[in-house]
Coordinates of C-alpha atoms in Angstrom, one line a residue:
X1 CA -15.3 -41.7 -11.8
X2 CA -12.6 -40.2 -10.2
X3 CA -9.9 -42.4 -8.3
X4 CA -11.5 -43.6 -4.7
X5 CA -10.7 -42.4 -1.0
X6 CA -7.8 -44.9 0.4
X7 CA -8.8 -47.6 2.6
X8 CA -7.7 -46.8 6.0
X9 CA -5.6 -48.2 8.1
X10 CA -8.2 -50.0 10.5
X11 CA -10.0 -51.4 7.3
X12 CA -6.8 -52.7 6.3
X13 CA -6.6 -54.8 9.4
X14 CA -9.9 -55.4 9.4
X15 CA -9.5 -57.6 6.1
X16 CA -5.9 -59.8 6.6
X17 CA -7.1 -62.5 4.4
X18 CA -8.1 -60.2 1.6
X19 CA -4.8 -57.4 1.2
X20 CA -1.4 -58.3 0.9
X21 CA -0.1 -55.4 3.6
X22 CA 3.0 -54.0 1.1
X23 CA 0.7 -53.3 -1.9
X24 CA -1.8 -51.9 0.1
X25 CA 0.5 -49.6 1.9
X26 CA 2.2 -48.5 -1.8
X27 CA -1.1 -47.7 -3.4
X28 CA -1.8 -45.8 0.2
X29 CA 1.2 -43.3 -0.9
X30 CA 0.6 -43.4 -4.2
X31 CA -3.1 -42.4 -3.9
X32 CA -1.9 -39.6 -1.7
X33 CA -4.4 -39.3 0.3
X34 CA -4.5 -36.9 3.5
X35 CA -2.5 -38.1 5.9
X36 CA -3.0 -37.7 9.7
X37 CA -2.9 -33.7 10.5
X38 CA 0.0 -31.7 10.5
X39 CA 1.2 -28.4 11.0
X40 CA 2.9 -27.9 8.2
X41 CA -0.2 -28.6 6.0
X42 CA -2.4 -26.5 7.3
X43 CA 0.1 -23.1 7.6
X44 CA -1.8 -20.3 6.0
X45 CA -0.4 -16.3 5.4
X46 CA -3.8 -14.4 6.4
X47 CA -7.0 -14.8 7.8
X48 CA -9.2 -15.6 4.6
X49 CA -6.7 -18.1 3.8
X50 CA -6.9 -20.0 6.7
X51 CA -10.9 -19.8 6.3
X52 CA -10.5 -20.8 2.6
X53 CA -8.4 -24.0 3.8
X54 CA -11.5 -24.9 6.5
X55 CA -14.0 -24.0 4.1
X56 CA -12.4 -26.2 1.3
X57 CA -12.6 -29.4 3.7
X58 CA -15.3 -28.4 5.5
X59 CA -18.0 -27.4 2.9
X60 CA -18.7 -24.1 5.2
X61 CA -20.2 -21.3 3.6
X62 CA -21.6 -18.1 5.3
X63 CA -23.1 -14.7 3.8
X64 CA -25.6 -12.4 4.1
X65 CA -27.5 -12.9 1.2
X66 CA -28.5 -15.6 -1.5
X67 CA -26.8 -13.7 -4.7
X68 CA -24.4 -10.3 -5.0
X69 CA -27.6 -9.4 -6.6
X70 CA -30.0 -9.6 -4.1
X71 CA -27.4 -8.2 -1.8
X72 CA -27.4 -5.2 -3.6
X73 CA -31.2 -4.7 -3.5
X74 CA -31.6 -4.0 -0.3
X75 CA -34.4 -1.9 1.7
X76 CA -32.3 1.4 0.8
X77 CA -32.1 0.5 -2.9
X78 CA -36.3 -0.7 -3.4
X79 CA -37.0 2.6 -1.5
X80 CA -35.2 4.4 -4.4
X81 CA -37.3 2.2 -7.4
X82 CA -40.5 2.6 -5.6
X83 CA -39.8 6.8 -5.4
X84 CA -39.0 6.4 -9.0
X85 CA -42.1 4.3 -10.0
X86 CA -44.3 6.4 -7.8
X87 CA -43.1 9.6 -9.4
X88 CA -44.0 7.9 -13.1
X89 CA -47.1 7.3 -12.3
X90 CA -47.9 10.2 -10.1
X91 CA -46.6 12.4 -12.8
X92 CA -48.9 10.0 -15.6
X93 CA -52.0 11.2 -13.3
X94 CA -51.4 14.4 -13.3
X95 CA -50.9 13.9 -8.8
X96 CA -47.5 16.0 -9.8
X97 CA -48.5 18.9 -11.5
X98 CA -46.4 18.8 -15.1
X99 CA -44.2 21.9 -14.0
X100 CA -42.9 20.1 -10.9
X101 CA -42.4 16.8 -12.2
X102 CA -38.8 17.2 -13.8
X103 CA -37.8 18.8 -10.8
X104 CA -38.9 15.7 -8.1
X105 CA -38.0 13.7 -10.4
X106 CA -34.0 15.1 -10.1
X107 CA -34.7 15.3 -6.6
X108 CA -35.4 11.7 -6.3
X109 CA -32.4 10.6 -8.7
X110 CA -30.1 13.0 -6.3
X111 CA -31.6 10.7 -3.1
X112 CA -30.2 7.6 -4.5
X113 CA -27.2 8.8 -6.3
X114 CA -25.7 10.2 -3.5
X115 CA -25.6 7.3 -1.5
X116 CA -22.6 6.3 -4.1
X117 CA -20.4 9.6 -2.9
X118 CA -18.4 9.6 0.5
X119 CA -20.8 10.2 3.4
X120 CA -23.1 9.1 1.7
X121 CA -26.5 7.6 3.5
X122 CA -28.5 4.8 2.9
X123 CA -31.4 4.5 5.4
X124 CA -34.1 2.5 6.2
X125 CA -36.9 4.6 6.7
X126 CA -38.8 5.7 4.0
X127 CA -39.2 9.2 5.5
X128 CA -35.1 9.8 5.9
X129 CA -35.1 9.1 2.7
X130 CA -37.8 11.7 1.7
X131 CA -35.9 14.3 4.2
X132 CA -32.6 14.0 1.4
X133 CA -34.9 14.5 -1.2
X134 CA -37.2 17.6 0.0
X135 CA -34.0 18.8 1.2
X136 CA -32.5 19.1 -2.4
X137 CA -35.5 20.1 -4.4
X138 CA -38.3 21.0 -1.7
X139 CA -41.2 20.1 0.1
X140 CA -43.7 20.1 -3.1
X141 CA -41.3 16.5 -3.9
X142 CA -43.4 14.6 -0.5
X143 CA -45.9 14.7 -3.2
X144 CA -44.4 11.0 -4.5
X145 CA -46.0 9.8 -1.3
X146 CA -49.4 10.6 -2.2
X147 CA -51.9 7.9 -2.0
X148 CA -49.0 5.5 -0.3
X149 CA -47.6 4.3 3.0
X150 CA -44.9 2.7 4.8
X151 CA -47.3 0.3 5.0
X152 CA -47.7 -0.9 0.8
X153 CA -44.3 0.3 0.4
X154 CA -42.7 -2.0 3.1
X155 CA -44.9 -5.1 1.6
X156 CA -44.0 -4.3 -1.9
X157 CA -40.1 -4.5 -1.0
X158 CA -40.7 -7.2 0.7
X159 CA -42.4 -9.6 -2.3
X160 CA -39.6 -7.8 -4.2
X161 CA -36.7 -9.2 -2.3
X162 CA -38.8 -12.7 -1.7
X163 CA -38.9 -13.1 -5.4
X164 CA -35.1 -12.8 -5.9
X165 CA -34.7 -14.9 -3.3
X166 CA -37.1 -17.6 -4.7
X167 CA -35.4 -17.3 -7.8
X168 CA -31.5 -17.7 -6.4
X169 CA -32.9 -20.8 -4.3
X170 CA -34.7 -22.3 -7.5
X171 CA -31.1 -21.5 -10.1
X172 CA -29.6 -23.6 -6.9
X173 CA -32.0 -26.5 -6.7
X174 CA -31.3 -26.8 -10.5
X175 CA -27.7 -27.1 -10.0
X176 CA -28.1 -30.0 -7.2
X177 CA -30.4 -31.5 -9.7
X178 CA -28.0 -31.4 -12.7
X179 CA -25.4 -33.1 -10.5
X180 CA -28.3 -35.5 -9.5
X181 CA -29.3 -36.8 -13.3
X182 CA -25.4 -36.7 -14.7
X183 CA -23.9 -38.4 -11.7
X184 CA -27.6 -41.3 -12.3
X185 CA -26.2 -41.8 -15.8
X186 CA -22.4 -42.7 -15.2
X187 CA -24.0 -45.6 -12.6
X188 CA -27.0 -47.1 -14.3
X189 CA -25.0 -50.4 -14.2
X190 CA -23.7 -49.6 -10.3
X191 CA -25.5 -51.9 -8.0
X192 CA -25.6 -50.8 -4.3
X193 CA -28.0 -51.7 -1.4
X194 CA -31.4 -50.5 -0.7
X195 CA -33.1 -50.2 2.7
X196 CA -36.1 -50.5 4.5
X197 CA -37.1 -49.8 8.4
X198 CA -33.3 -49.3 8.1
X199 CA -32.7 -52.9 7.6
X200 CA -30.7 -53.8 3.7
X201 CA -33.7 -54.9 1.7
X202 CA -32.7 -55.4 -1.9
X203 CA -30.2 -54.5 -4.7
X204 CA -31.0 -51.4 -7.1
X205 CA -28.6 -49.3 -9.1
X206 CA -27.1 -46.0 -7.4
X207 CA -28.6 -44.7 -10.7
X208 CA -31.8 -45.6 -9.7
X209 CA -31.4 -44.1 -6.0
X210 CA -30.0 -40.8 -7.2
X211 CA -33.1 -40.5 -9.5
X212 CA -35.2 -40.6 -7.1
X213 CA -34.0 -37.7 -5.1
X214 CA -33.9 -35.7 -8.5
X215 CA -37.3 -36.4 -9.1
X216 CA -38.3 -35.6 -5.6
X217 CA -36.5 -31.9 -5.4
X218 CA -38.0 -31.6 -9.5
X219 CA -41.4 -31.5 -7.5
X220 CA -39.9 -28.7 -5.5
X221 CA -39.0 -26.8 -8.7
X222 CA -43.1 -27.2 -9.0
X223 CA -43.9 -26.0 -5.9
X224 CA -41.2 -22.6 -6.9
X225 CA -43.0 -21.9 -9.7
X226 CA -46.2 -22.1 -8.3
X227 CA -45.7 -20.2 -5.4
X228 CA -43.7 -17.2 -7.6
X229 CA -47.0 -16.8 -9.0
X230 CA -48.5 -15.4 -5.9
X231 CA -45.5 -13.7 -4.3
X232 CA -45.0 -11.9 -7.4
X233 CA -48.1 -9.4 -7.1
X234 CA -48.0 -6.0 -6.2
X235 CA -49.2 -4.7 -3.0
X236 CA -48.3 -1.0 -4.0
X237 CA -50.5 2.2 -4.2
X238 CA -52.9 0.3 -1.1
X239 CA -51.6 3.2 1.2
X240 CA -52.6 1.5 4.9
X241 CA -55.1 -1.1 4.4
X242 CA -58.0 0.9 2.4
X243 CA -56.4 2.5 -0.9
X244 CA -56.6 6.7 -0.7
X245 CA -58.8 9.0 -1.8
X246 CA -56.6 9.4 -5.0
X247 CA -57.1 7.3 -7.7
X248 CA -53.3 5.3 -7.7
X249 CA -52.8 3.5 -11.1
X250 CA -51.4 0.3 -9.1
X251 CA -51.7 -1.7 -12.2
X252 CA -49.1 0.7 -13.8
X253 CA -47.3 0.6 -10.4
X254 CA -46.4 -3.5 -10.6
X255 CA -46.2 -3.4 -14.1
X256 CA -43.1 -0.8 -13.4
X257 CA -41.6 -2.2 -10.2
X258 CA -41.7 -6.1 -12.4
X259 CA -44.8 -7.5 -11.0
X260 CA -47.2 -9.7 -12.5
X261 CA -50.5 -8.6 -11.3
X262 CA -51.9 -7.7 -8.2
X263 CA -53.3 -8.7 -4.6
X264 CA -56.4 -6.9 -5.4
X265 CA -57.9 -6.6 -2.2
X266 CA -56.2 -3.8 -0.6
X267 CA -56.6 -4.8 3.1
X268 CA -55.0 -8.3 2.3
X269 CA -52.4 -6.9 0.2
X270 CA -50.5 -5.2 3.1
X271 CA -51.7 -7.1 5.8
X272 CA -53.3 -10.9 5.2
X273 CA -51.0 -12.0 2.1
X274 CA -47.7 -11.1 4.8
X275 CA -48.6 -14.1 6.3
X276 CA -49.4 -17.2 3.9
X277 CA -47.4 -15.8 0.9
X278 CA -43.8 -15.8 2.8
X279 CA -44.9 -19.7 4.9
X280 CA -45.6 -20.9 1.8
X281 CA -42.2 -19.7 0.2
X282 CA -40.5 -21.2 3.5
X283 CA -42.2 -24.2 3.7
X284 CA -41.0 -25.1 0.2
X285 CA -37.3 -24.7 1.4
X286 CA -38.0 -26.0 4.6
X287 CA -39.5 -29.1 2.7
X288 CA -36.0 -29.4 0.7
X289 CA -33.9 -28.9 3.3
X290 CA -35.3 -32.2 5.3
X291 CA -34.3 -34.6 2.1
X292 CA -31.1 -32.6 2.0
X293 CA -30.6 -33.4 5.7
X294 CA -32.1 -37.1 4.9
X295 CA -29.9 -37.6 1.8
X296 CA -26.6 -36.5 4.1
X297 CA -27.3 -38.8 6.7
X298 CA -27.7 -41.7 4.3
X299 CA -24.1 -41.0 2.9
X300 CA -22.5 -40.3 6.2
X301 CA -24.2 -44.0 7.4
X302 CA -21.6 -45.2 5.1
X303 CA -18.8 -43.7 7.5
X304 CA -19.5 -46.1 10.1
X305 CA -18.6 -48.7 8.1
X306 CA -15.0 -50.0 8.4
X307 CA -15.4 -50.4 4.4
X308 CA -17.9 -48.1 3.4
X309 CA -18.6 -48.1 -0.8
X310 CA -19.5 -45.2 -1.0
X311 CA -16.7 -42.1 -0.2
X312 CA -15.6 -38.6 -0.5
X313 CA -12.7 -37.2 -2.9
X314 CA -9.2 -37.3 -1.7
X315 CA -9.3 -33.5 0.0
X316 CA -12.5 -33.3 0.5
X317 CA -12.1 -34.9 4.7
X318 CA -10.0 -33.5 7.5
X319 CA -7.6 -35.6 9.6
X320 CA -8.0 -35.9 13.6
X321 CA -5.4 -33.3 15.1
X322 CA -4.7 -37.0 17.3
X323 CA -6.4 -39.8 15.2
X324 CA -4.4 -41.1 11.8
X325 CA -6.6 -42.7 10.7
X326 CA -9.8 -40.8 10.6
X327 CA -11.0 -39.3 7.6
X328 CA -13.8 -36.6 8.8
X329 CA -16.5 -36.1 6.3
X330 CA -16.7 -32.2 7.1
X331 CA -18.8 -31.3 4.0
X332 CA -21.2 -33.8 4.9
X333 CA -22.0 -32.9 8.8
X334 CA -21.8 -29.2 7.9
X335 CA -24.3 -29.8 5.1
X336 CA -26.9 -31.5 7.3
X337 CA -25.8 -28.8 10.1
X338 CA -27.0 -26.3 7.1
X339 CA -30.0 -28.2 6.4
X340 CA -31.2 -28.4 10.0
X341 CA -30.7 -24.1 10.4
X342 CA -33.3 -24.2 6.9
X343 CA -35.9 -26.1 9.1
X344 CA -35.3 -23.5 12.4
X345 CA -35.6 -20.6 10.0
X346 CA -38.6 -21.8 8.3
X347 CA -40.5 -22.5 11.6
X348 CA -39.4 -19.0 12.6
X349 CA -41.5 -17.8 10.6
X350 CA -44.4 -20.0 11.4
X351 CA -44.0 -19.3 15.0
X352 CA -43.7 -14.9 14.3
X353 CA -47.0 -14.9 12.4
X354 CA -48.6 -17.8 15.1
X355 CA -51.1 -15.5 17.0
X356 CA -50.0 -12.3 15.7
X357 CA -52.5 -10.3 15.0
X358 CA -53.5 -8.7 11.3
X359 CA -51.4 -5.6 10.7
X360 CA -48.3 -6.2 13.2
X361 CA -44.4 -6.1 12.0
X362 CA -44.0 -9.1 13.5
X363 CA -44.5 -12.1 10.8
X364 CA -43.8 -9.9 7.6
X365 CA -40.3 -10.4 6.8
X366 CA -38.6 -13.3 9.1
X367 CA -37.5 -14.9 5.9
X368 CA -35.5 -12.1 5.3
X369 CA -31.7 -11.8 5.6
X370 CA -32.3 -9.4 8.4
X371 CA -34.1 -11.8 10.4
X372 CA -34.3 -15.8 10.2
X373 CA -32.2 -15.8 6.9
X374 CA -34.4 -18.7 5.3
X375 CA -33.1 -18.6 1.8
X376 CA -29.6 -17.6 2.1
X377 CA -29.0 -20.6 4.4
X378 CA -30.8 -22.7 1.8
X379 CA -28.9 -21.1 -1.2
X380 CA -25.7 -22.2 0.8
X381 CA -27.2 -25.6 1.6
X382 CA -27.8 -26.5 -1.9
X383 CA -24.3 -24.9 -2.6
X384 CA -23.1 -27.3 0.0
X385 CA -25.0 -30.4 -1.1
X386 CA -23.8 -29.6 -5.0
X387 CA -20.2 -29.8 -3.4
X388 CA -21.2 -33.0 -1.6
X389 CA -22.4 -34.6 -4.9
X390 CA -18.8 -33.2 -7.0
X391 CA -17.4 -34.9 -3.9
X392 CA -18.8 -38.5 -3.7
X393 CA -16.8 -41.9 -4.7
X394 CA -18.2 -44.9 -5.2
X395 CA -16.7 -48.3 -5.6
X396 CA -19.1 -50.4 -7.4
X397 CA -17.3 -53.4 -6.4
X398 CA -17.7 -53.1 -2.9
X399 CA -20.9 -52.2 -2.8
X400 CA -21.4 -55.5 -4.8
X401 CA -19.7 -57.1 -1.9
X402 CA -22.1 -55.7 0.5
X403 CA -24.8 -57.1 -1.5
X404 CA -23.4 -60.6 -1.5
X405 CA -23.1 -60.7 1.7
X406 CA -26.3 -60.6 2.4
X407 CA -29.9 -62.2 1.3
X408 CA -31.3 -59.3 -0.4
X409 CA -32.1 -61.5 -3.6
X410 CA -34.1 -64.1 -1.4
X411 CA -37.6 -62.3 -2.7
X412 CA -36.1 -62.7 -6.7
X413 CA -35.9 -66.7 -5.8
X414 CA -39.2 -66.9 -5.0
X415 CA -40.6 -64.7 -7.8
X416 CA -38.2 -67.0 -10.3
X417 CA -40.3 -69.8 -9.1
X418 CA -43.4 -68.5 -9.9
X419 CA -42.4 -66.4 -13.1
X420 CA -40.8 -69.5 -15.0
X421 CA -42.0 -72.4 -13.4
X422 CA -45.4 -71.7 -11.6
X423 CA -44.6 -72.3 -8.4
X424 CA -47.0 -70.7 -6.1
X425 CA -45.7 -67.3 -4.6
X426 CA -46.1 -68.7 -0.9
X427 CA -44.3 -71.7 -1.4
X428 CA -41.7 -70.1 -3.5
X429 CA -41.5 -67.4 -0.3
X430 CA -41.5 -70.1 2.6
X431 CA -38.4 -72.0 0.3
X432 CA -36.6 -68.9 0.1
X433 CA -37.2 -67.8 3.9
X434 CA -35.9 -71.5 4.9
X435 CA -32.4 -71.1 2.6
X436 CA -32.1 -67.8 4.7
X437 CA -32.5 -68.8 7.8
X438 CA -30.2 -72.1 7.2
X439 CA -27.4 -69.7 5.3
X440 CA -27.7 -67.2 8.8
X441 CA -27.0 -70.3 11.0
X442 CA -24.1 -71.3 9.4
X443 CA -23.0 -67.7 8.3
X444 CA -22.9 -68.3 4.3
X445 CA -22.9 -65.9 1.9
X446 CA -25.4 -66.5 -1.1
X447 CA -22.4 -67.8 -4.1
X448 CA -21.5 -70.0 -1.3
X449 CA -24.9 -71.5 -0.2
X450 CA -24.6 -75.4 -1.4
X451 CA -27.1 -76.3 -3.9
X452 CA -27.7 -80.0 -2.3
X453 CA -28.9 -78.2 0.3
X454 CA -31.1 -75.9 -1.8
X455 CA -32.8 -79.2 -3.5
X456 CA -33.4 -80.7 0.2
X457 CA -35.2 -77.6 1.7
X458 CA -37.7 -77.2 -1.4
X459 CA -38.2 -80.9 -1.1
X460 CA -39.5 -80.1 3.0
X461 CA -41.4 -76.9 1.3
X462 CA -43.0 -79.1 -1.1
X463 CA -44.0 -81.5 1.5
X464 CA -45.6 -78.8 3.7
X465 CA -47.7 -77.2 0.7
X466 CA -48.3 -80.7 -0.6
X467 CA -46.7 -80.0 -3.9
X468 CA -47.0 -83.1 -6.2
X469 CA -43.8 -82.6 -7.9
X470 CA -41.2 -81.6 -4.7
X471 CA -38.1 -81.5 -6.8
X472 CA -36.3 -78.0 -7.2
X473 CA -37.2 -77.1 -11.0
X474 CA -34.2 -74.3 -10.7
X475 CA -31.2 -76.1 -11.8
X476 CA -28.0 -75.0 -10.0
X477 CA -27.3 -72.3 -12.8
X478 CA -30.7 -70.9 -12.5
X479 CA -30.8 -71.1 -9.2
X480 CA -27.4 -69.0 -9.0
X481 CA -28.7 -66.5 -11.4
X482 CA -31.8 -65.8 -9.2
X483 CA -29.5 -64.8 -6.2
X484 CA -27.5 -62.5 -8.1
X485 CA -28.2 -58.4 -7.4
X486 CA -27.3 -57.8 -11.1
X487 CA -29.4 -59.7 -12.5
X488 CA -32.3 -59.7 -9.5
X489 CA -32.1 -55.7 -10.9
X490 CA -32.0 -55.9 -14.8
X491 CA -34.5 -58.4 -14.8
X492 CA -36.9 -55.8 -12.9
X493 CA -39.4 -54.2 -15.4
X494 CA -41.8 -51.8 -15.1
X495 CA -42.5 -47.9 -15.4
X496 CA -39.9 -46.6 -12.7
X497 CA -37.7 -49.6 -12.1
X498 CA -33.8 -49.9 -11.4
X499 CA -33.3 -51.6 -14.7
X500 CA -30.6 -49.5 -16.8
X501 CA -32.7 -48.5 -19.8
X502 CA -35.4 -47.4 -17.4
X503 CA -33.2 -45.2 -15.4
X504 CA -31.2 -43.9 -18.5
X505 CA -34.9 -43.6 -19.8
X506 CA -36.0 -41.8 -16.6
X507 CA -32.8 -39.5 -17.0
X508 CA -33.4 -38.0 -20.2
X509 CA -37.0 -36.9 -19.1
X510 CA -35.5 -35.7 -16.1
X511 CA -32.8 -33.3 -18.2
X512 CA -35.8 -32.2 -19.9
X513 CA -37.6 -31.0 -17.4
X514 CA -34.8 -29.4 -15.9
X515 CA -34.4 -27.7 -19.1
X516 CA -37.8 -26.6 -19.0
X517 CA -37.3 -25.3 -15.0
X518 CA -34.2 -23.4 -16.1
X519 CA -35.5 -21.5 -19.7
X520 CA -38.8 -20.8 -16.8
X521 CA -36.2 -19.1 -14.1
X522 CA -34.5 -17.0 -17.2
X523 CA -37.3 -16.1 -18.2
X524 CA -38.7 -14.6 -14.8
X525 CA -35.0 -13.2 -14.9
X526 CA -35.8 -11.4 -18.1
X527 CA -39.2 -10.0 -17.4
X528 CA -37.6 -8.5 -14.1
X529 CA -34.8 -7.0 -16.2
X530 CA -37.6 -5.3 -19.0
X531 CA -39.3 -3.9 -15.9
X532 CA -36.2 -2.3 -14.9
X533 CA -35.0 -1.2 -17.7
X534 CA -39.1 0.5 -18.6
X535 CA -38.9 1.7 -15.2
X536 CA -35.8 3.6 -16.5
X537 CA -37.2 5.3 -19.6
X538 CA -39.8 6.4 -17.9
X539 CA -38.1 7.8 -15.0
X540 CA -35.8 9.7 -17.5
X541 CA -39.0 10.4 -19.6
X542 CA -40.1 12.7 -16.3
X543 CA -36.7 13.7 -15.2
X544 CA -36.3 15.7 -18.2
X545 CA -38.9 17.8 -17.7
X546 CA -38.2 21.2 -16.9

């Protein structure tokens, strides 16, 4: 791992009997490590490049949409694809008469190209949009909107843009995984403290902790794919709620705009889908974003220690403008800031569809980066957590330290018992709970809990449990050995454990499955890009006609 944060200076005085002050204070400088906040430091020529400084130490990110892609795919441009798609098909049914075709078709292609040109317009109403095209080529071009609605068309953009957006969220959850399993294989031999009910409870490896959340947000990746299933079907050629009296080809309809089937019925496909589809989709980054959040406060628990094991890069903190010795973990409070706007966003959705009835404008797009902004502010959490993970140091010898000094291993003593001697688990468990609560009164650490004393207390625990033999069978070696972290952890078996070969083992599957996630997004990638490109041809195929 990269070279550690320096200590600063109130750990330093925290620890006299440990540091000689002169070394400490040369490897200070020599670590050069931010020091307390200057003006000189922080001079910047132009506005992005004082942003770019805060952003940098910070972790702050803010746009307006998850990828340049779906930025460009906006209401204006899926107006212009669903014109093009409609005239295919319309033209296919013989809705545009053969001699009129080429000639919509032109008219369409003018509607969107011209938005390119200076003055050009891109609006969000469907019917503007018609107004540039009967404008050019003539009324006989409204008849692309035969059979349709703002209704179906509306909907249809809508699971258009909520696919990319699912996508761009699930290429992002890949890359926080990624940084999950790597960083779980460089510290399958890193022992740090586990909790529970907040309290330290026993030693595992930070290998083993960082698998777990990669396993957790692989379940998320689960969750993507199943829920892409449902967004991606095609509301189109539904008109209002009941279909038209003209027989719309939807099937040829999704299979040109990229879909993957249909919502059949036509009054849940513009109406009753708008609500579960888009909860579920923001549920799933709602459900991530509260194990980001989680995983953030974890780390920045660390920062109240005076010596915390676990750090951020040299950089990667600000200074107090009046404090010297603070080392701020921006990137960490802005992440769980980030997280927490996920969690707003996805209940504002909950809360616009709560009691709306069937039908409104409400509920149907307050995901979107128009309205909550669910999934860009998850894209740029999971940004912001990948930066977090690039960012963290940890010293494995002082989280050692923080293990030793306390009586996390007290369970392993009383499992030795049993495992090589047969002592019952109970009286192996009231032995161990007496050396704690002797070590507490007299503050010792376990390496420096006397073994005399160790013999003595089992001898009272035998007594009590009426043990026939009520001498200590752990000889002082053994008896060290069981209050050890690294060996209470690799001598853990089972499916799942902390031991290193089961977390290296757990690792490889891991990268497989993330293998597997990321050939599934490229995939869905692909099949958007055929769709597109068929849309194309046979746009061009109708545009050619005289």
């Amino acid at each position: 791992m990269p070279s550690l944060q320096r200590p600063t200076l109130g750990e330093i005085t925290s620890r006299p009997s440990r540091f000689l002050i002169a070394p400490v204070m040369a490897a200070i400088f020599a670590m050069g490590h931010a020091h307390a906040a200057d003006t000189l430091d922080t001079a910047c020529k132009t506005t992005a490049e004082c942003q770019a400084q805060v952003a940098k130490i910070q972790g702050v990110v803010k746009g307006d949409a998850t990828s340049a892609l779906s930025k460009s795919q906006d209401t204006f441009y899926w107006f212009g694809r669903i014109n093009m798609a409609s005239t295919v098909v319309n033209a296919e049914q013989g809705i545009i008469p053969k001699a009129q075709a080429g000639r919509i078709a032109r008219g369409v292609e003018h509607s969107i190209t011209q938005a390119t040109t200076p003055g050009g317009k891109r609006p969000t109403d469907v019917l503007q949009v018609e107004k540039i095209i009967t404008d050019a080529v003539g009324p006989e071009a409204t008849l692309i909107h035969t059979g349709r609605s703002r209704q179906d068309i509306h909907s249809t953009l809508n699971a258009a843009q909520l696919r990319l957006e699912m996508l761009d969220f699930a290429d992002a959850l890949d890359q926080v995984r990624a940084r999950l399993i790597t960083t779980a294989q460089a510290h399958t031999a890193t022992y740090v403290p586990a909790y529970t009910n907040g309290v330290q409870a026993m030693p595992i490896s930070y290998g083993h902790y960082l698998m777990a959340w990669a396993d957790s947000f692989a379940r998320d990746s689960v969750r993507i794919r199943e829920a892409y299933a449902r967004i991606n079907l095609s509301p189109m050629g539904t008109a209002v709620l009941s279909n038209s009296s003209w027989g719309i080809n939807r099937e040829r309809l999704a299979q040109l705009l990229g879909f993957d089937g249909l919502i059949v019925n036509s009054l849940d496909a513009g109406q009753i889908s708008t609500y579960d589809i888009p909860i579920e989709a923001t549920s799933i980054a709602s459900s991530t974003a509260i194990r980001v959040g989680a995983f953030m406060q974890d780390v920045h628990t660390q920062y109240h220690q005076t010596r915390p094991w676990l750090l951020l890069a040299s950089g990667k903190t600000y200074t107090s403008s009046a404090m010297p010795q603070k080392a701020n973990p921006g990137i960490i409070q802005n992440t769980r800031a980030k997280a927490s706007d996920v969690v707003a966003s996805a209940q504002a959705s909950l809360w616009r569809a709560h009691n709306a009835t069937p039908g409104m404008i409400d509920y149907k797009n307050t995901w979107s980066p128009a309205s909550a902004k669910t999934f860009v502010q998850g894209v740029e959490m999971l940004q912001q957590f990948a930066d977090v993970l690039d960012s963290l140091r940890i010293d494995p010898a002082r989280a050692l330290d923080e293990l030793e000094s306390e009586w996390t291993t007290s369970m392993e003593l009383a499992e030795a018992l049993q495992r090589s001697h047969g002592v019952p688990f109970r009286v192996g468990h009231h032995f161990a709970s007496d050396v704690v609560l002797f070590a507490k009164e007299r503050n010792l650490r376990p390496k420096d809990f006397p073994y005399a004393e160790a013999v003595r207390i089992y001898r009272e625990a035998g007594k009590k449990y009426d043990l026939k033999d009520q001498r200590l069978p752990l000889g002082e070696a053994a008896f060290r050995r069981a209050l050890s972290p690294a060996d209470m952890v690799t001598t853990r078996t089972g499916t799942g454990g902390p031991q290193p070969q089961e977390v290296t083992r757990m690792a490889t599957v891991a990268k497989d499955t993330l293998a597997k996630d990321r050939v599934w997004s490229g995939e869905a990638r692909q099949r958007l890009l055929a769709a597109e490109a068929a849309l194309n041809a046979a746009f061009e195929g109708v545009k050619s006609l005289p």
